[in-house]
Coordinates of C-alpha atoms and ligand atoms in Angstrom, one line a residue:
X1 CA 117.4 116.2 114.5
X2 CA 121.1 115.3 115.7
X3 CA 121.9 111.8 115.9
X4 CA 123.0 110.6 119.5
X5 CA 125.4 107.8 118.9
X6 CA 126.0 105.3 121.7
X7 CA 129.3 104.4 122.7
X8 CA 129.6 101.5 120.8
X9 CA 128.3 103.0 117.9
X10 CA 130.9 106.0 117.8
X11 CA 133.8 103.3 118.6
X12 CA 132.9 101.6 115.2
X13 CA 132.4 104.7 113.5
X14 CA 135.8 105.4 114.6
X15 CA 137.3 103.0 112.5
X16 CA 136.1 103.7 109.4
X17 CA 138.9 101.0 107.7
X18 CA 136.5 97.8 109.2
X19 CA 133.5 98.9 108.2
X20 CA 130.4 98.0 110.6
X21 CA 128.2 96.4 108.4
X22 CA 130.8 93.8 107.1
X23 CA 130.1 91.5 110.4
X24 CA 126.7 93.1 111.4
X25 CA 123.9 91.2 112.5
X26 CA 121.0 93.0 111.2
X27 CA 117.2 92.1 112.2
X28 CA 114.1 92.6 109.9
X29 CA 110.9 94.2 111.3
X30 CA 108.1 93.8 109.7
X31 CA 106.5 97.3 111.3
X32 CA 102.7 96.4 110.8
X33 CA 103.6 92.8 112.9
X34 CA 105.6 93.8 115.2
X35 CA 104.4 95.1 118.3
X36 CA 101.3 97.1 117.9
X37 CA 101.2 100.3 121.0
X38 CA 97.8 101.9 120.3
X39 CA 95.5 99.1 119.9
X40 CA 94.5 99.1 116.2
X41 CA 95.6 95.5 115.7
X42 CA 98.3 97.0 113.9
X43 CA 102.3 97.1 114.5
X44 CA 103.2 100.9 114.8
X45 CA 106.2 103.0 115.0
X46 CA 105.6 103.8 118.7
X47 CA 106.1 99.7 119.0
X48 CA 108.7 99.0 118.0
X49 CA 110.5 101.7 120.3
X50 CA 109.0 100.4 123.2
X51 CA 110.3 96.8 122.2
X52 CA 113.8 97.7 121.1
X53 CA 114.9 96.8 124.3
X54 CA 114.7 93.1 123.3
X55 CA 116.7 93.4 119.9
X56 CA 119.6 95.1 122.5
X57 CA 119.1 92.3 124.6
X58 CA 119.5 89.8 121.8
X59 CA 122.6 90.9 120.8
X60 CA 121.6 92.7 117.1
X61 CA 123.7 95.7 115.6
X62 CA 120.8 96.7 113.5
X63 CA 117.5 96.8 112.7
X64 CA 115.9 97.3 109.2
X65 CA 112.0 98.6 109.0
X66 CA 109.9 97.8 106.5
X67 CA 108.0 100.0 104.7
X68 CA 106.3 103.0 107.3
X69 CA 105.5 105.5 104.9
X70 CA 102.1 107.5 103.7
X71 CA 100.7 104.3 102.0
X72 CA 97.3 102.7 100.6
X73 CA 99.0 99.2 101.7
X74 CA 97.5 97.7 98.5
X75 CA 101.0 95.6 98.8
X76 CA 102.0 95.8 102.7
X77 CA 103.4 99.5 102.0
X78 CA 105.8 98.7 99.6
X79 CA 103.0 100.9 97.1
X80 CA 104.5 104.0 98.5
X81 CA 101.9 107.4 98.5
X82 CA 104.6 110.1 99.8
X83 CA 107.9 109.3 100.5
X84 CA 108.4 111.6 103.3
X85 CA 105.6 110.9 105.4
X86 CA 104.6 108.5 107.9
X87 CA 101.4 106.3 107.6
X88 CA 98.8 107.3 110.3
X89 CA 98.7 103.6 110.7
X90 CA 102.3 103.8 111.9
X91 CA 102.6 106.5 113.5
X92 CA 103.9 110.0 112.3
X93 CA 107.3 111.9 111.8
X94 CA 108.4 112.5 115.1
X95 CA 107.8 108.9 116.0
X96 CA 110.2 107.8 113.4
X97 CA 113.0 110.4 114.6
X98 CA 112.3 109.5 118.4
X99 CA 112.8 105.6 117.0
X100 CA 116.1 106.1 115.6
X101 CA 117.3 108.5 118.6
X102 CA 116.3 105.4 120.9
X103 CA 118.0 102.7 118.9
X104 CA 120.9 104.4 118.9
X105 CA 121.2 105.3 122.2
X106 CA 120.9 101.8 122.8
X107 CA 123.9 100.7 120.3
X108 CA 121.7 99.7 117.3
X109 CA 121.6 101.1 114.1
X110 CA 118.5 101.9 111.3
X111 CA 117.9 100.9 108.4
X112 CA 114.7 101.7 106.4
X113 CA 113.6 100.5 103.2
X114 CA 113.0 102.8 100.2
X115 CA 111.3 101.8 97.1
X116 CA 112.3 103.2 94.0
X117 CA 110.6 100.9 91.5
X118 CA 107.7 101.9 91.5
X119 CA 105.4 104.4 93.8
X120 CA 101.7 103.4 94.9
X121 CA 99.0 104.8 92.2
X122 CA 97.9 107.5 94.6
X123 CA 101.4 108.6 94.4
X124 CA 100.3 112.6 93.3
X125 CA 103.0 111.6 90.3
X126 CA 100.5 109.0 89.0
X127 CA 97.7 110.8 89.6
X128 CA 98.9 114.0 88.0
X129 CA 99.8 111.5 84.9
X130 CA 96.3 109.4 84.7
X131 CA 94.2 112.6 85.8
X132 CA 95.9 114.9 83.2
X133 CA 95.4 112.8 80.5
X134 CA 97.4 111.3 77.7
X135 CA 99.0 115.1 77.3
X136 CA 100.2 114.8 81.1
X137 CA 104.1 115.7 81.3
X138 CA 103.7 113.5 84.4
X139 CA 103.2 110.6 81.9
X140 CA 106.7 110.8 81.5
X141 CA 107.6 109.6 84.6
X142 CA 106.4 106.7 84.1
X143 CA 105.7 104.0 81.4
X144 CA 103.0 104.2 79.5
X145 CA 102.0 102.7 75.9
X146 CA 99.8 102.3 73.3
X147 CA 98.0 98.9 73.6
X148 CA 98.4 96.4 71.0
X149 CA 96.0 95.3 67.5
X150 CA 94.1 97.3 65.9
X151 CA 92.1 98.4 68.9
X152 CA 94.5 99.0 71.2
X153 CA 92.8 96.4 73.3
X154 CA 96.1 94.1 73.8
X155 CA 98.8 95.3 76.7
X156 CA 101.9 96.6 74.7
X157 CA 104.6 93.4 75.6
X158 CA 104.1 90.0 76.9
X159 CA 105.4 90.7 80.6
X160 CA 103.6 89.4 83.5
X161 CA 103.3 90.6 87.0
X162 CA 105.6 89.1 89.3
X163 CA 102.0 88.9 91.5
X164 CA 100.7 87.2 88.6
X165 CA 98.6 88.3 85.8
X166 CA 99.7 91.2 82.6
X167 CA 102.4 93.2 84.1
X168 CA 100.0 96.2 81.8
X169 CA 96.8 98.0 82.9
X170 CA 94.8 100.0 80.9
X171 CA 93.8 103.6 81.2
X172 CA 90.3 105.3 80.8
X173 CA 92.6 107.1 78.2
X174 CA 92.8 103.8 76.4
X175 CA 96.8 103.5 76.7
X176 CA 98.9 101.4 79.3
X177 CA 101.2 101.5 82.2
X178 CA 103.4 99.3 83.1
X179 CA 103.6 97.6 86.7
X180 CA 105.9 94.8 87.4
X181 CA 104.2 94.3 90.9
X182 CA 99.9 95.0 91.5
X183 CA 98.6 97.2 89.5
X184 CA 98.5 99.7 92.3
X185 CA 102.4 99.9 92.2
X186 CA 102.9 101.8 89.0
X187 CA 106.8 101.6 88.1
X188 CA 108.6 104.4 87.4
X189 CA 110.9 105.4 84.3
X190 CA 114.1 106.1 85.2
X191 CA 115.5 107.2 82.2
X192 CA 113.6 110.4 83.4
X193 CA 116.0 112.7 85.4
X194 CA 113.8 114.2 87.5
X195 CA 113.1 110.7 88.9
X196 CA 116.8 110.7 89.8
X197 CA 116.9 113.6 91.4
X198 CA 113.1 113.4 93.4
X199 CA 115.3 109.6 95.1
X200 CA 118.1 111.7 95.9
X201 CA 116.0 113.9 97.3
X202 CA 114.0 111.0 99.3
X203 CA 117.8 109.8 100.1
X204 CA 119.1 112.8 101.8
X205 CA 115.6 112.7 103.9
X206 CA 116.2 109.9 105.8
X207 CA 119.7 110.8 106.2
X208 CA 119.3 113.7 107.4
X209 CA 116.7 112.4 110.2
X210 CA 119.4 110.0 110.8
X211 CA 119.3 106.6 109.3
X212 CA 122.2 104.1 109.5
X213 CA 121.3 103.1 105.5
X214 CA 118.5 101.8 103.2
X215 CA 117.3 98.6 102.4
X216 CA 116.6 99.1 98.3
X217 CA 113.4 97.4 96.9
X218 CA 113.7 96.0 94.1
X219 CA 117.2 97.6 93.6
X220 CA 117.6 95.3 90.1
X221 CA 114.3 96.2 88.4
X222 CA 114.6 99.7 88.0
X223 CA 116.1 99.8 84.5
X224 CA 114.2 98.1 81.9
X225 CA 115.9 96.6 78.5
X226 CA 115.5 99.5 75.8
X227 CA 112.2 99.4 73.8
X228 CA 110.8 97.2 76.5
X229 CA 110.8 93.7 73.8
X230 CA 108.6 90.6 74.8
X231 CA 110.1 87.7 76.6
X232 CA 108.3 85.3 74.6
X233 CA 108.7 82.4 77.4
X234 CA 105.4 81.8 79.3
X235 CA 106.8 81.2 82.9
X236 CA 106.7 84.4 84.7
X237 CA 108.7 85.8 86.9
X238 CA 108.6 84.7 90.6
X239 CA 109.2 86.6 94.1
X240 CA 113.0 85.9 94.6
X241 CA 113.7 84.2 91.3
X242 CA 116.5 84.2 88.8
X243 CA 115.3 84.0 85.7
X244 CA 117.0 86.1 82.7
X245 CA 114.0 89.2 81.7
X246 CA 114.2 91.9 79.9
X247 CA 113.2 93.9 83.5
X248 CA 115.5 92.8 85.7
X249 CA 119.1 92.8 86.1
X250 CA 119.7 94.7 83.8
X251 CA 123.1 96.5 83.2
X252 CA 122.0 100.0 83.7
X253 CA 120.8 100.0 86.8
X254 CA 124.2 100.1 88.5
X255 CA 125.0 103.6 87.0
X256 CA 122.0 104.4 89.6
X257 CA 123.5 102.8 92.4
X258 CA 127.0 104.2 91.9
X259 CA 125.2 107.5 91.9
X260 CA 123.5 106.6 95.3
X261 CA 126.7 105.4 97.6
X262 CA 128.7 108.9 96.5
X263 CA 125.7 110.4 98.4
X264 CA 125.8 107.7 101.2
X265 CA 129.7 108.6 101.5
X266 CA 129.2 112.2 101.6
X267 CA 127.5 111.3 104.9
X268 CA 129.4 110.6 108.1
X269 CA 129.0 107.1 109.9
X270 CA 129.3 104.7 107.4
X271 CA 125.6 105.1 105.9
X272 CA 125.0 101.7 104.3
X273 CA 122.6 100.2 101.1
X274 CA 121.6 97.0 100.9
X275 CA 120.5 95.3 97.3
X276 CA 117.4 93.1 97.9
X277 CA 118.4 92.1 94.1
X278 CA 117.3 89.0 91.8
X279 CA 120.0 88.3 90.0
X280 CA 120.9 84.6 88.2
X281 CA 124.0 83.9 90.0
X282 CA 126.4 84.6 92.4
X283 CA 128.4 86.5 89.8
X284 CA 125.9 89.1 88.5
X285 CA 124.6 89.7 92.5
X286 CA 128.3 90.9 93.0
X287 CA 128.0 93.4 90.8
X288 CA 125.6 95.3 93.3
X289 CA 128.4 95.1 96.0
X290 CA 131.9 96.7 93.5
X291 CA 133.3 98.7 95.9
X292 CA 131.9 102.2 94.3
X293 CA 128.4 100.4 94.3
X294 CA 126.2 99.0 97.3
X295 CA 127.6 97.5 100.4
X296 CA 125.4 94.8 100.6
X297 CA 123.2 92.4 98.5
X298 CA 120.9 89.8 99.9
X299 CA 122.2 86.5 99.5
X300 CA 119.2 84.4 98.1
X301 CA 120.6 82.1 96.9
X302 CA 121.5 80.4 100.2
X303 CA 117.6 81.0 101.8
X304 CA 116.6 78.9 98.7
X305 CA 119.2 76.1 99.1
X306 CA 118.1 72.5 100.2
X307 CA 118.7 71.4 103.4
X308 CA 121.9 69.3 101.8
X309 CA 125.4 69.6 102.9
X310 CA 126.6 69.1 99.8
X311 CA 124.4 72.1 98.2
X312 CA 125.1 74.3 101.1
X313 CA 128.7 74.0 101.0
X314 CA 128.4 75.0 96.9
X315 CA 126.4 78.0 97.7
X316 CA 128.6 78.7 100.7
X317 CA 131.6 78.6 98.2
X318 CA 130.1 80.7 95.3
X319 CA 128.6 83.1 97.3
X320 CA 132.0 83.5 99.0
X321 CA 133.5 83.6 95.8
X322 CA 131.6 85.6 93.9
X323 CA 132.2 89.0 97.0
X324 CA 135.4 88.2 97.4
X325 CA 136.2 88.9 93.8
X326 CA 134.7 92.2 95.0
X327 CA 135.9 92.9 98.2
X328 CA 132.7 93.0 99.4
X329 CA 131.5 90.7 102.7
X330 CA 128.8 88.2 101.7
X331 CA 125.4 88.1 103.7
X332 CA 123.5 85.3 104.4
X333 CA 119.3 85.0 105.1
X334 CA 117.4 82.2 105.8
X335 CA 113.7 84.1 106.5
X336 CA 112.2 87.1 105.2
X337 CA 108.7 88.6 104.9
X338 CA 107.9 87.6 101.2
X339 CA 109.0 83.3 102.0
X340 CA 107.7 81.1 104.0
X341 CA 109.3 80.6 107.2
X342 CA 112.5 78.2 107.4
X343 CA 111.2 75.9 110.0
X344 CA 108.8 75.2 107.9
X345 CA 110.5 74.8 105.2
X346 CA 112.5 72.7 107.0
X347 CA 109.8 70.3 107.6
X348 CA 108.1 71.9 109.9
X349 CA 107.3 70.6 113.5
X350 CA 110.7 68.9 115.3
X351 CA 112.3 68.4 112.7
X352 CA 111.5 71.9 110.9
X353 CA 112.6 73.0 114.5
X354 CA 116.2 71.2 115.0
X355 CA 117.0 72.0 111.4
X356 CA 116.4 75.8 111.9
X357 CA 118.3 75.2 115.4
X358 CA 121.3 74.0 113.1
X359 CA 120.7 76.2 110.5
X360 CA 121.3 79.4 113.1
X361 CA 124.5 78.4 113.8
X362 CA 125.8 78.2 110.6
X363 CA 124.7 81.2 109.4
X364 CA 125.9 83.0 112.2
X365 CA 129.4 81.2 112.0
X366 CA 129.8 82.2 108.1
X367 CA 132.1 84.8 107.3
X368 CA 130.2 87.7 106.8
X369 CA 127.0 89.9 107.7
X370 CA 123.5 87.7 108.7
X371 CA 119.8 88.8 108.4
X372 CA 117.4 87.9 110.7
X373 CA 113.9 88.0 109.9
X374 CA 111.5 89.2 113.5
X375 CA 110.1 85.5 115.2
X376 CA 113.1 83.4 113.4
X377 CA 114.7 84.0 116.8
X378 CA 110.9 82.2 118.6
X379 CA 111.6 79.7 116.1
X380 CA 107.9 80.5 114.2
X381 CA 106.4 78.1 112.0
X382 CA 104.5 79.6 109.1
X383 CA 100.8 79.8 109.4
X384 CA 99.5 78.0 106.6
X385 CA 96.0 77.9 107.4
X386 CA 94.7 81.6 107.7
X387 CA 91.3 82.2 106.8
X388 CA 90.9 83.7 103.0
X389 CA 89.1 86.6 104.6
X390 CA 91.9 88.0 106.6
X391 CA 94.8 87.8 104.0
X392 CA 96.1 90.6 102.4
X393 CA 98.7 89.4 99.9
X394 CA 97.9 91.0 96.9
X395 CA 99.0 87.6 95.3
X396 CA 96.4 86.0 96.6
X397 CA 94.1 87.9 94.3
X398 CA 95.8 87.6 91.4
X399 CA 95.2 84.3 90.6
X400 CA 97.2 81.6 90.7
X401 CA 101.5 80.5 89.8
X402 CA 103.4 81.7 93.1
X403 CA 105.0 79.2 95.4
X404 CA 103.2 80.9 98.7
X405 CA 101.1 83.2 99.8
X406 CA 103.1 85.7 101.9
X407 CA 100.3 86.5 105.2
X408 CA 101.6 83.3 106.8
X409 CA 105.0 84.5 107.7
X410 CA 103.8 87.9 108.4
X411 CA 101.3 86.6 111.6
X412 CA 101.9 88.9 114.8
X413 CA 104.9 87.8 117.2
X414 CA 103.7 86.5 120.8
X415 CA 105.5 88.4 123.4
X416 CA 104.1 87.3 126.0
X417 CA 100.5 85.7 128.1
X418 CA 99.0 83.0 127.5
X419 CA 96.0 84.1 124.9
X420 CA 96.1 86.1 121.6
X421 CA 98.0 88.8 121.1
X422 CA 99.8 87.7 123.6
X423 CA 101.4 91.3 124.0
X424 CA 101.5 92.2 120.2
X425 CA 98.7 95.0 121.1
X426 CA 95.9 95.7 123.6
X427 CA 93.8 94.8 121.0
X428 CA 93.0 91.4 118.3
X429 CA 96.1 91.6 116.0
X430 CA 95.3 92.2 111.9
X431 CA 96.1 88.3 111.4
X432 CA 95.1 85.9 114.1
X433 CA 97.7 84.4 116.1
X434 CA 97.7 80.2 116.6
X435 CA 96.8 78.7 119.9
X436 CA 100.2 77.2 120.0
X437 CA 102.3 80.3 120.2
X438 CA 101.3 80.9 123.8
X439 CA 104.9 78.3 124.0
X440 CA 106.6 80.6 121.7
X441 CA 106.7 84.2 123.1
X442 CA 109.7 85.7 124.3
X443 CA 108.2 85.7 127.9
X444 CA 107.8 82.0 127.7
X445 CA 111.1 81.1 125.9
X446 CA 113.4 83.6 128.2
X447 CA 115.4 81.7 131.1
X448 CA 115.1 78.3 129.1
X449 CA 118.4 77.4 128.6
X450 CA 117.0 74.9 125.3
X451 CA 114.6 77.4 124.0
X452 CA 115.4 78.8 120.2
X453 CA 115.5 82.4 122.2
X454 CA 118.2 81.7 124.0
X455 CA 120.4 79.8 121.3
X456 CA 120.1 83.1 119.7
X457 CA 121.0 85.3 122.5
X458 CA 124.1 83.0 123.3
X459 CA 125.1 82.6 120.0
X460 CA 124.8 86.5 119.3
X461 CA 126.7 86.6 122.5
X462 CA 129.3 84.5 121.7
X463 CA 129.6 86.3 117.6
X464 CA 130.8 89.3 119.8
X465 CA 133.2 87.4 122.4
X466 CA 134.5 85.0 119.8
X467 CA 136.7 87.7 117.6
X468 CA 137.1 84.6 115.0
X469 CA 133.4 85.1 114.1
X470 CA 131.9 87.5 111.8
X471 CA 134.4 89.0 108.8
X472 CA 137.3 87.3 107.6
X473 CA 138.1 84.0 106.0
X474 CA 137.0 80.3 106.5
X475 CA 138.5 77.0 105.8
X476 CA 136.7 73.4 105.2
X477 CA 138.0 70.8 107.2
X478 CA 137.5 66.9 106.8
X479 CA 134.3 65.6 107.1
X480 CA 132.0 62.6 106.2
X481 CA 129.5 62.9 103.6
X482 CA 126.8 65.0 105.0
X483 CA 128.6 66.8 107.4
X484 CA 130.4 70.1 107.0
X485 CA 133.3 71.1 109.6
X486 CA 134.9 74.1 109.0
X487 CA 137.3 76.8 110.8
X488 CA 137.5 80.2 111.7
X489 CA 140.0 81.7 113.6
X490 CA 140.2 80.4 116.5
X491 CA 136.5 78.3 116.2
X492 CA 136.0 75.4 114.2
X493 CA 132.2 74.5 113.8
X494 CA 130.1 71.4 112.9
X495 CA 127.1 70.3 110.9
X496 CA 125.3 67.2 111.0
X497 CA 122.5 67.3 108.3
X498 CA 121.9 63.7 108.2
X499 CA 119.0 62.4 110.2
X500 CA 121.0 60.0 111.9
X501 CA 123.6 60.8 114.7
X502 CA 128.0 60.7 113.4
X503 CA 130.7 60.2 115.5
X504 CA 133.4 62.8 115.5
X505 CA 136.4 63.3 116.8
X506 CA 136.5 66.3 119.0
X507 CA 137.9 69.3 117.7
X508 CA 137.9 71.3 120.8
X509 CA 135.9 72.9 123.7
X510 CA 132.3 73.1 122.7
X511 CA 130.7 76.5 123.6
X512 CA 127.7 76.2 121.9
X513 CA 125.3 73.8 120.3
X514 CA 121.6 72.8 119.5
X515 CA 121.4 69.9 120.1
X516 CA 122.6 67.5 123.1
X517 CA 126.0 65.9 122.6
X518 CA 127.8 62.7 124.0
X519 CA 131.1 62.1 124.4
X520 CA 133.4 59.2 124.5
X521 CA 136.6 57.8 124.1
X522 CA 138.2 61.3 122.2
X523 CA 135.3 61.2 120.1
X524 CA 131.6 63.3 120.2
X525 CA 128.3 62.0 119.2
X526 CA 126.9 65.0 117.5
X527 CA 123.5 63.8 117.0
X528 CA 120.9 64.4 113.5
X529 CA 120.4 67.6 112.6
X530 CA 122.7 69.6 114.6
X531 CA 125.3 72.4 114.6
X532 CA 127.9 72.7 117.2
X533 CA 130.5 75.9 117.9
X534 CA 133.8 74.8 119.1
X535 CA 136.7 76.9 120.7
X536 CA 140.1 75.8 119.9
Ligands
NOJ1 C1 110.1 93.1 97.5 C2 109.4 93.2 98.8 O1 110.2 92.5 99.8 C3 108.0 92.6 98.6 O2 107.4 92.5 99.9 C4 107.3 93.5 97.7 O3 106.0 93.0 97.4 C5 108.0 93.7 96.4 N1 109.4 93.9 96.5 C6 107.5 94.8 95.6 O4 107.8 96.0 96.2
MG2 MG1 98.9 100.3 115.9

């Protein structure tokens, strides 16, 4: 399985100094809602090759796949069953290899996830520990307990599942294991070495098929505080939090990830791992990225910041902070598969809609590396009202405490038509698709110049034309309160968060913006809710 590298590719690889992912624009597909090829109603492998076409055409370096691996999907395959096989539902091997071969050849590079915190409880690991008994050496690899009281009836610490409910479940044994997520995602003890090396193992897999890098589940929970002491507070932990816990964060897990870019190094072209880490601030997140460590760390903070100038310049600055100290290049996120979209966030409808417009343009103006989640770029609202039949969040059985349900930003993308699937599949899609989004596919969007498509495509366009854009520094300039102007080389851009429209004086050629401008009399009219690119 060689790796066919297109030009563009082998150019960057060529310059191993820069460093491809520090400026890359990487997209998130969420396989199973993708584009589905063989009419189960489910995204596949298979799909998403014949779609890449449109992630060229957008003007992406990357792609990152969720999890497509041998899976009961009790949590959207992140419950993983074999780490070297392909879920039937997806596809199978040689549709993953003829993927990557594909993306490459048309100048993107892979990423896939891997998920080291825990495997899925048909994992033959777990079953070799529950079926074997409390005697099982395969008990080891995991963590299991006595319960607490005098029957052992009580789970062995006071952690909760980030899913809600005990983070403990009890065997037919009578003793516990631990699961941070569902109870179908066992977690694994990595104190064990064998668990080590079985990852390394897993690692060199996918490498050797020829992935670009690995997105790392989890990559902060691995380690868990020695003797595994209660928390004592009630409020559990939530999906992207930042709480302090005895299971997250902890120091020792960066021993692990040390261990894990020696064997990305000892790979050629620039293999990459990204940290989808929790950590409490800026400071502790940059830990993942030290230059012997990861290359990348999600940058949650800013998907959770208000829409607020003022707050968005301090996360801008502490985020920016916090990697440079590092040397490392700070991402930034607005959408992902486990929040609820930004436009609605936003606000939803116009205004959700000219805020996430705005919001584009920042992000992809910051200094840096941006993540795009698949249907941020159709501008997608979040589907709020699915029926409680067809979800599958595995939150949503738990009871109650999350912010959101995650099935509504995980609805099917409309390429194209004007009735469900609209070209998802040639058959229903696993969560229905609105009425509305006939509006939003990429067939309906392309060609109109004020459609959120094509503000991606020409600001994607423009990150590759504009050499100012993408790594390097920035500098705030003068600006009333709720506005933020700042420069890059050669680019200075603007943000009017305020509702209302602000006059401006022009600060160059504009090149790019979302929203219509005016101009008069040496100044510009940069109406509410808008972001404009400038060339000076
Ligand atoms: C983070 C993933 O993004 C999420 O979807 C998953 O449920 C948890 N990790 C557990 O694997
Ligand atoms: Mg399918």
């Amino acid at each position: 399985m060689t790796q066919e590298l297109a030009p563009t590719l082998r150019d960057q690889s060529a310059a191993p100094s820069a460093g491809w992912w520090r400026d890359a624009v990487i997209y998130q597909v969420y396989v199973r809602s993708f584009a589905d090829s063989d009419g189960d109603g489910i995204g596949d492998l298979r799909g998403v090759r014949e779609r890449l076409p449109h992630l060229a055409d957008l003007g992406v370096d990357a792609v990152w796949l969720t999890p497509f691996y041998a899976s009961p999907q009790a949590d959207g395959g992140y419950d993983v069953a074999d780490y070297r096989s392909v879920d039937p539902l997806f596809g199978e091997l040689s549709d993953a290899d003829d993927l990557v071969r594909e993306a490459h050849r048309l100048g993107l590079r892979v990423i896939v996830d891997i998920v080291p915190n825990h495997t899925s409880d048909q994992h033959a690991w777990f079953r070799a520990a529950v079926d074997g008994g409390p005697d099982a050496p395969e008990r080891a690899l995991y963590h299991f307990r006595p319960g607490r009281g005098p029957d052992g009836d009580l789970p062995p610490n006071d952690w909760e599942s980030v899913f809600g409910g005990p983070a403990w479940t009890r065997t037919d044994a009578g003793d516990w294991y631990l699961h941070l997520f569902a109870p179908e995602q066992p977690d694994l003890n990595w104190e064990h070495p064998a668990v080590r090396e079985e990852f390394e193992s897993i690692l060199r897999f996918w490498l050797d098929l020829g992935v670009d890098g690995f997105r790392i589940d989890v990559a902060h929970g691995m380690v868990k505080a020695e003797g595994l002491p209660d928390i004592g507070l009630r409020e559990q932990a939530k999906m992207i939090g930042a709480q302090v816990l005895p299971f997250f964060d902890q120091d020792g897990v960066h021993e692990i990830h040390r261990s894990w870019r020696l064997l990305l190094d000892s790979y050629e072209g620039q293999r990459i791992g990204v940290a989808e880490a929790w950590a409490p601030t800026s400071e502790r997140l940059a830990l993942y990225v030290r230059p012997d460590e990861l290359h990348q760390a999600f940058n949650f903070q800013f998907l959770t910041c208000a829409w607020d100038a003022a707050a968005m310049r301090q996360v801008i600055d502490s985020s920016l902070a916090a990697t440079a100290s590092v040397g490392a290049p700070t991402t930034w996120v607005l959408s992902n598969h486990d929040v609820v979209r930004h436009t609605t966030r936003y606000g939803g409808g116009a205004q959700g809609l000219r805020r996430a417009r705005a919001a584009a343009l920042l992000t992809l103006a910051l200094p840096g590396s941006a993540y795009l989640y698949q249907g941020e770029e159709l501008g997608l609202p979040e589907v709020a009202d699915l029926p409680d039949g067809v979800r599958q969040d595995p939150a949503f059985f738990r009871g109650d405490g999350q912010d959101g349900l995650r099935d509504g930003c995980r609805v099917p993308i409309p390429w194209s038509g004007t009735a469900a699937p609209y070209g998802f599949g040639p058959g229903a899609s696993w969560l229905p698709q609105p009425a509305a989004w006939a509006g939003l596919s990429v067939e309906a969007q392309t060609g109109d110049p004020r459609s959120m498509l094509e503000l991606y495509r020409s600001a994607l366009a423009l990150r590759k034309e504009l050499s100012g854009l993408g790594d390097g520094g920035m500098e705030w300039l003068p600006a009333p309160e709720g506005v933020l102007v700042f420069s890059r080389p050669g680019v200075v851009c603007t943000l009017n968060t305020l509702a209302e429209e602000v006059e401006l004086p022009v600060p160059g050629r504009p090149v790019l913006s979302s929203g219509a401008l005016e101009f008069g009399g040496g100044a510009v009219r940069l109406p509410g809710e808008t972001c404009v690119w400038w060339a000076v």
